[in-house]
Coordinates of N, CA, C and O in Angstrom, one line a residue:
X30 N -18.7 -7.1 -4.7 CA -17.9 -5.9 -5.2 C -16.4 -6.2 -4.8 O -16.1 -6.7 -3.8
X31 N -15.5 -5.8 -5.7 CA -14.1 -5.9 -5.4 C -13.5 -4.5 -5.3 O -14.1 -3.5 -5.6
X32 N -12.2 -4.5 -4.8 CA -11.5 -3.3 -4.5 C -11.5 -2.3 -5.6 O -11.8 -1.1 -5.5
X33 N -11.2 -2.8 -6.8 CA -11.1 -1.8 -8.0 C -12.5 -1.2 -8.3 O -12.5 -0.1 -8.7
X34 N -13.5 -2.0 -8.1 CA -14.9 -1.5 -8.4 C -15.2 -0.4 -7.4 O -15.8 0.6 -7.7
X35 N -14.9 -0.7 -6.1 CA -15.2 0.3 -5.0 C -14.4 1.6 -5.3 O -15.0 2.7 -5.2
X36 N -13.1 1.5 -5.6 CA -12.3 2.7 -5.9 C -12.9 3.4 -7.1 O -13.0 4.7 -7.0
X37 N -13.3 2.7 -8.1 CA -13.9 3.4 -9.3 C -15.2 4.1 -9.0 O -15.5 5.1 -9.6
X38 N -15.9 3.6 -8.0 CA -17.2 4.1 -7.7 C -17.0 5.5 -7.1 O -18.0 6.3 -7.0
X39 N -15.8 5.9 -6.6 CA -15.6 7.2 -6.0 C -15.7 8.3 -7.1 O -15.8 9.5 -6.7
X40 N -15.7 7.9 -8.3 CA -15.9 8.9 -9.4 C -17.4 9.3 -9.5 O -17.7 10.3 -10.2
X41 N -18.2 8.5 -8.9 CA -19.7 8.8 -9.0 C -20.1 9.8 -7.9 O -19.4 10.1 -7.0
X42 N -21.4 10.3 -8.1 CA -21.9 11.2 -7.1 C -22.7 10.5 -6.0 O -23.1 11.2 -5.0
X43 N -22.9 9.2 -6.1 CA -23.6 8.5 -5.1 C -22.9 7.1 -4.9 O -22.3 6.6 -5.8
X44 N -23.0 6.6 -3.6 CA -22.3 5.4 -3.3 C -22.9 4.2 -4.0 O -24.1 4.2 -4.3
X45 N -22.1 3.2 -4.2 CA -22.6 1.9 -4.8 C -23.5 1.2 -3.7 O -23.5 1.5 -2.5
X46 N -24.2 0.2 -4.2 CA -25.0 -0.6 -3.3 C -24.0 -1.5 -2.5 O -23.3 -2.3 -3.1
X47 N -23.9 -1.2 -1.2 CA -22.9 -1.9 -0.4 C -23.4 -1.8 1.1 O -24.4 -1.1 1.4
X48 N -22.6 -2.4 2.0 CA -23.0 -2.3 3.4 C -22.9 -0.9 3.9 O -22.2 -0.1 3.4
X49 N -23.6 -0.7 5.0 CA -23.5 0.7 5.6 C -22.1 1.1 6.0 O -21.7 2.2 5.9
X50 N -21.2 0.1 6.5 CA -19.9 0.4 6.8 C -19.1 0.9 5.6 O -18.3 1.9 5.6
X51 N -19.2 0.2 4.5 CA -18.6 0.6 3.2 C -19.1 1.9 2.7 O -18.4 2.8 2.2
X52 N -20.4 2.2 2.9 CA -21.0 3.4 2.5 C -20.4 4.6 3.4 O -20.1 5.6 2.8
X53 N -20.2 4.3 4.7 CA -19.6 5.4 5.5 C -18.2 5.7 5.0 O -17.8 6.8 4.9
X54 N -17.4 4.6 4.7 CA -16.1 4.8 4.2 C -16.1 5.5 2.9 O -15.2 6.3 2.6
X55 N -17.0 5.2 2.0 CA -17.1 5.9 0.7 C -17.3 7.4 0.9 O -16.7 8.2 0.3
X56 N -18.3 7.7 1.8 CA -18.6 9.2 2.0 C -17.4 9.9 2.6 O -17.1 11.0 2.3
X57 N -16.6 9.2 3.5 CA -15.4 9.7 4.1 C -14.4 10.1 3.0 O -13.9 11.2 2.9
X58 N -14.2 9.2 2.1 CA -13.2 9.4 1.0 C -13.7 10.5 0.1 O -12.9 11.2 -0.6
X59 N -15.0 10.7 0.0 CA -15.5 11.8 -0.9 C -15.5 13.2 -0.1 O -15.9 14.2 -0.7
X60 N -14.9 13.2 1.1 CA -14.8 14.4 1.8 C -16.0 14.8 2.6 O -16.1 16.0 3.1
X61 N -16.8 13.9 2.9 CA -18.1 14.1 3.6 C -18.0 13.4 5.0 O -18.7 12.5 5.3
X62 N -17.0 13.9 5.8 CA -16.8 13.3 7.1 C -18.0 13.2 8.0 O -18.3 12.2 8.6
X63 N -18.8 14.3 8.0 CA -20.0 14.3 8.9 C -21.0 13.2 8.5 O -21.6 12.5 9.3
X64 N -21.2 13.1 7.2 CA -22.2 12.1 6.7 C -21.7 10.7 7.0 O -22.4 9.9 7.5
X65 N -20.4 10.5 6.9 CA -19.8 9.2 7.2 C -19.9 8.9 8.7 O -20.3 7.8 9.1
X66 N -19.7 9.9 9.5 CA -19.7 9.8 11.0 C -21.2 9.4 11.4 O -21.3 8.6 12.3
X67 N -22.1 10.1 10.8 CA -23.5 9.8 11.2 C -23.9 8.3 10.9 O -24.5 7.7 11.7
X68 N -23.4 7.8 9.8 CA -23.6 6.4 9.5 C -22.9 5.5 10.5 O -23.5 4.6 11.1
X69 N -21.6 5.7 10.7 CA -20.8 4.8 11.5 C -21.3 4.8 13.0 O -21.3 3.8 13.6
X70 N -21.6 6.0 13.5 CA -22.0 6.1 14.9 C -23.3 5.3 15.3 O -23.6 5.0 16.4
X71 N -24.1 5.0 14.2 CA -25.3 4.3 14.4 C -25.2 2.8 14.2 O -26.2 2.1 14.1
X72 N -24.0 2.3 14.0 CA -23.8 0.9 13.8 C -23.2 0.3 15.1 O -22.0 0.6 15.4
X73 N -24.0 -0.4 15.9 CA -23.6 -0.8 17.2 C -23.0 -2.2 17.2 O -23.4 -3.1 17.9
X74 N -21.9 -2.3 16.5 CA -21.1 -3.5 16.4 C -19.6 -3.2 16.6 O -19.3 -2.0 16.5
X75 N -18.8 -4.2 16.8 CA -17.4 -3.9 16.9 C -16.8 -3.3 15.6 O -16.0 -2.4 15.6
X76 N -17.4 -3.7 14.4 CA -17.0 -3.2 13.1 C -17.4 -1.7 13.0 O -16.6 -0.9 12.5
X77 N -18.6 -1.4 13.5 CA -19.0 0.0 13.5 C -18.1 0.8 14.3 O -17.8 2.0 14.0
X78 N -17.7 0.3 15.5 CA -16.8 1.0 16.4 C -15.5 1.2 15.7 O -14.8 2.3 15.9
X79 N -15.0 0.3 14.9 CA -13.7 0.4 14.2 C -13.8 1.5 13.2 O -12.8 2.3 13.2
X80 N -14.8 1.6 12.4 CA -14.9 2.7 11.5 C -15.1 4.0 12.2 O -14.4 5.0 11.9
X81 N -15.8 4.0 13.3 CA -16.0 5.2 14.1 C -14.7 5.7 14.7 O -14.4 6.9 14.7
X82 N -13.9 4.7 15.1 CA -12.5 5.1 15.6 C -11.7 5.7 14.6 O -11.0 6.8 14.8
X83 N -11.6 5.1 13.4 CA -10.9 5.7 12.3 C -11.3 7.1 12.0 O -10.5 8.0 11.8
X84 N -12.6 7.4 12.0 CA -13.1 8.7 11.7 C -12.6 9.7 12.7 O -12.3 10.8 12.4
X85 N -12.7 9.3 14.0 CA -12.2 10.2 15.0 C -10.7 10.4 15.0 O -10.2 11.5 15.2
X86 N -10.0 9.4 14.6 CA -8.5 9.6 14.4 C -8.3 10.6 13.2 O -7.4 11.4 13.4
X87 N -9.0 10.4 12.2 CA -8.9 11.3 11.0 C -9.2 12.8 11.5 O -8.6 13.7 11.0
X88 N -10.2 12.9 12.3 CA -10.6 14.2 12.8 C -9.5 14.9 13.7 O -9.5 16.1 13.9
X89 N -8.7 14.0 14.2 CA -7.6 14.5 15.1 C -8.0 14.4 16.6 O -7.3 14.9 17.5
X90 N -9.1 13.7 16.9 CA -9.6 13.5 18.3 C -9.0 12.2 18.8 O -9.7 11.2 18.8
X91 N -7.8 12.2 19.2 CA -7.1 10.9 19.5 C -7.8 10.2 20.7 O -7.9 9.0 20.7
X92 N -8.1 11.0 21.7 CA -8.8 10.4 22.9 C -10.0 9.6 22.5 O -10.2 8.5 22.9
X93 N -10.9 10.3 21.7 CA -12.1 9.7 21.3 C -11.9 8.5 20.4 O -12.5 7.4 20.5
X94 N -10.9 8.6 19.5 CA -10.5 7.5 18.6 C -10.1 6.3 19.4 O -10.5 5.2 19.2
X95 N -9.2 6.5 20.4 CA -8.8 5.4 21.3 C -9.9 4.7 22.0 O -9.9 3.5 22.1
X96 N -10.9 5.5 22.4 CA -12.1 4.9 23.1 C -12.8 4.0 22.1 O -13.1 2.8 22.5
X97 N -13.0 4.4 20.9 CA -13.7 3.6 19.9 C -12.9 2.4 19.4 O -13.4 1.3 19.2
X98 N -11.5 2.6 19.3 CA -10.7 1.4 19.0 C -10.8 0.4 20.1 O -10.9 -0.8 19.8
X99 N -10.9 0.8 21.3 CA -11.1 -0.1 22.4 C -12.4 -0.9 22.3 O -12.4 -2.1 22.6
X100 N -13.5 -0.1 22.0 CA -14.8 -0.8 21.8 C -14.7 -1.8 20.7 O -15.5 -2.8 20.7
X101 N -13.9 -1.5 19.7 CA -13.8 -2.5 18.5 C -12.8 -3.6 18.8 O -12.7 -4.5 18.0
X102 N -12.1 -3.6 20.0 CA -11.1 -4.6 20.3 C -9.8 -4.4 19.5 O -9.1 -5.4 19.2
X103 N -9.5 -3.2 19.1 CA -8.4 -2.9 18.3 C -7.5 -1.8 19.0 O -7.9 -1.2 20.0
X104 N -6.3 -1.7 18.6 CA -5.4 -0.6 19.0 C -5.3 0.4 17.9 O -5.4 0.0 16.7
X105 N -5.0 1.6 18.2 CA -4.8 2.6 17.2 C -3.6 2.2 16.3 O -2.5 2.0 16.9
X106 N -3.8 2.1 15.0 CA -2.7 1.7 14.2 C -1.6 2.8 14.0 O -1.9 4.0 14.2
X107 N -0.5 2.4 13.6 CA 0.6 3.4 13.3 C 0.7 3.7 11.9 O 1.6 4.5 11.5
X108 N -0.1 3.1 11.0 CA -0.1 3.4 9.6 C -0.8 4.7 9.3 O -1.6 5.2 10.2
X109 N -0.6 5.3 8.2 CA -1.2 6.6 7.9 C -2.7 6.4 7.6 O -3.1 5.3 7.4
X110 N -3.4 7.5 7.6 CA -4.9 7.4 7.4 C -5.3 6.8 6.1 O -6.3 6.0 6.1
X111 N -4.6 7.1 5.0 CA -5.0 6.5 3.7 C -4.8 5.0 3.8 O -5.7 4.3 3.2
X112 N -3.7 4.5 4.4 CA -3.5 3.1 4.5 C -4.6 2.4 5.4 O -5.1 1.3 5.1
X113 N -5.0 3.1 6.4 CA -6.0 2.6 7.3 C -7.3 2.5 6.6 O -8.1 1.5 6.7
X114 N -7.7 3.6 5.8 CA -8.9 3.6 5.1 C -8.9 2.4 4.1 O -9.9 1.7 4.0
X115 N -7.8 2.2 3.4 CA -7.8 1.1 2.4 C -7.9 -0.2 3.1 O -8.6 -1.1 2.6
X116 N -7.3 -0.4 4.2 CA -7.3 -1.7 4.9 C -8.8 -1.9 5.4 O -9.2 -3.1 5.4
X117 N -9.4 -0.9 5.9 CA -10.8 -1.1 6.3 C -11.7 -1.5 5.2 O -12.5 -2.4 5.3
X118 N -11.6 -0.7 4.1 CA -12.4 -1.1 2.9 C -12.2 -2.5 2.4 O -13.1 -3.3 2.2
X119 N -10.9 -2.9 2.3 CA -10.6 -4.3 1.9 C -11.1 -5.3 2.9 O -11.6 -6.3 2.4
X120 N -11.0 -5.0 4.1 CA -11.6 -5.9 5.2 C -13.1 -6.1 5.0 O -13.6 -7.3 4.9
X121 N -13.8 -5.0 4.8 CA -15.3 -5.1 4.7 C -15.7 -5.7 3.3 O -16.8 -6.3 3.2
X122 N -14.9 -5.5 2.3 CA -15.2 -6.1 1.0 C -15.1 -7.6 1.1 O -15.8 -8.3 0.4
X123 N -14.2 -8.1 1.9 CA -13.9 -9.5 2.0 C -15.0 -10.2 2.8 O -15.0 -11.5 2.9
X124 N -15.8 -9.5 3.5 CA -16.8 -10.2 4.3 C -18.0 -10.5 3.6 O -18.5 -10.0 2.6

């Protein structure tokens, strides 16, 4: 799947066939933060922690976000949330 296909899939009512991390990000963009969080918190990898961190940053829970960024080996970015979401999606699409 490529970026444009993923973006177009947001017009659908269900996520495309993709990794759990991309599915979590898809649900987040659809306004389903809790559904996204449930998926991300059950992925026990650095990548799962990275998405989990982004979600807590979006929630406004900076302390919790920083904890998860640390687990992911990342620092909290200074870019806006939309840019971070896009960079996460593009990163996971490239894997």
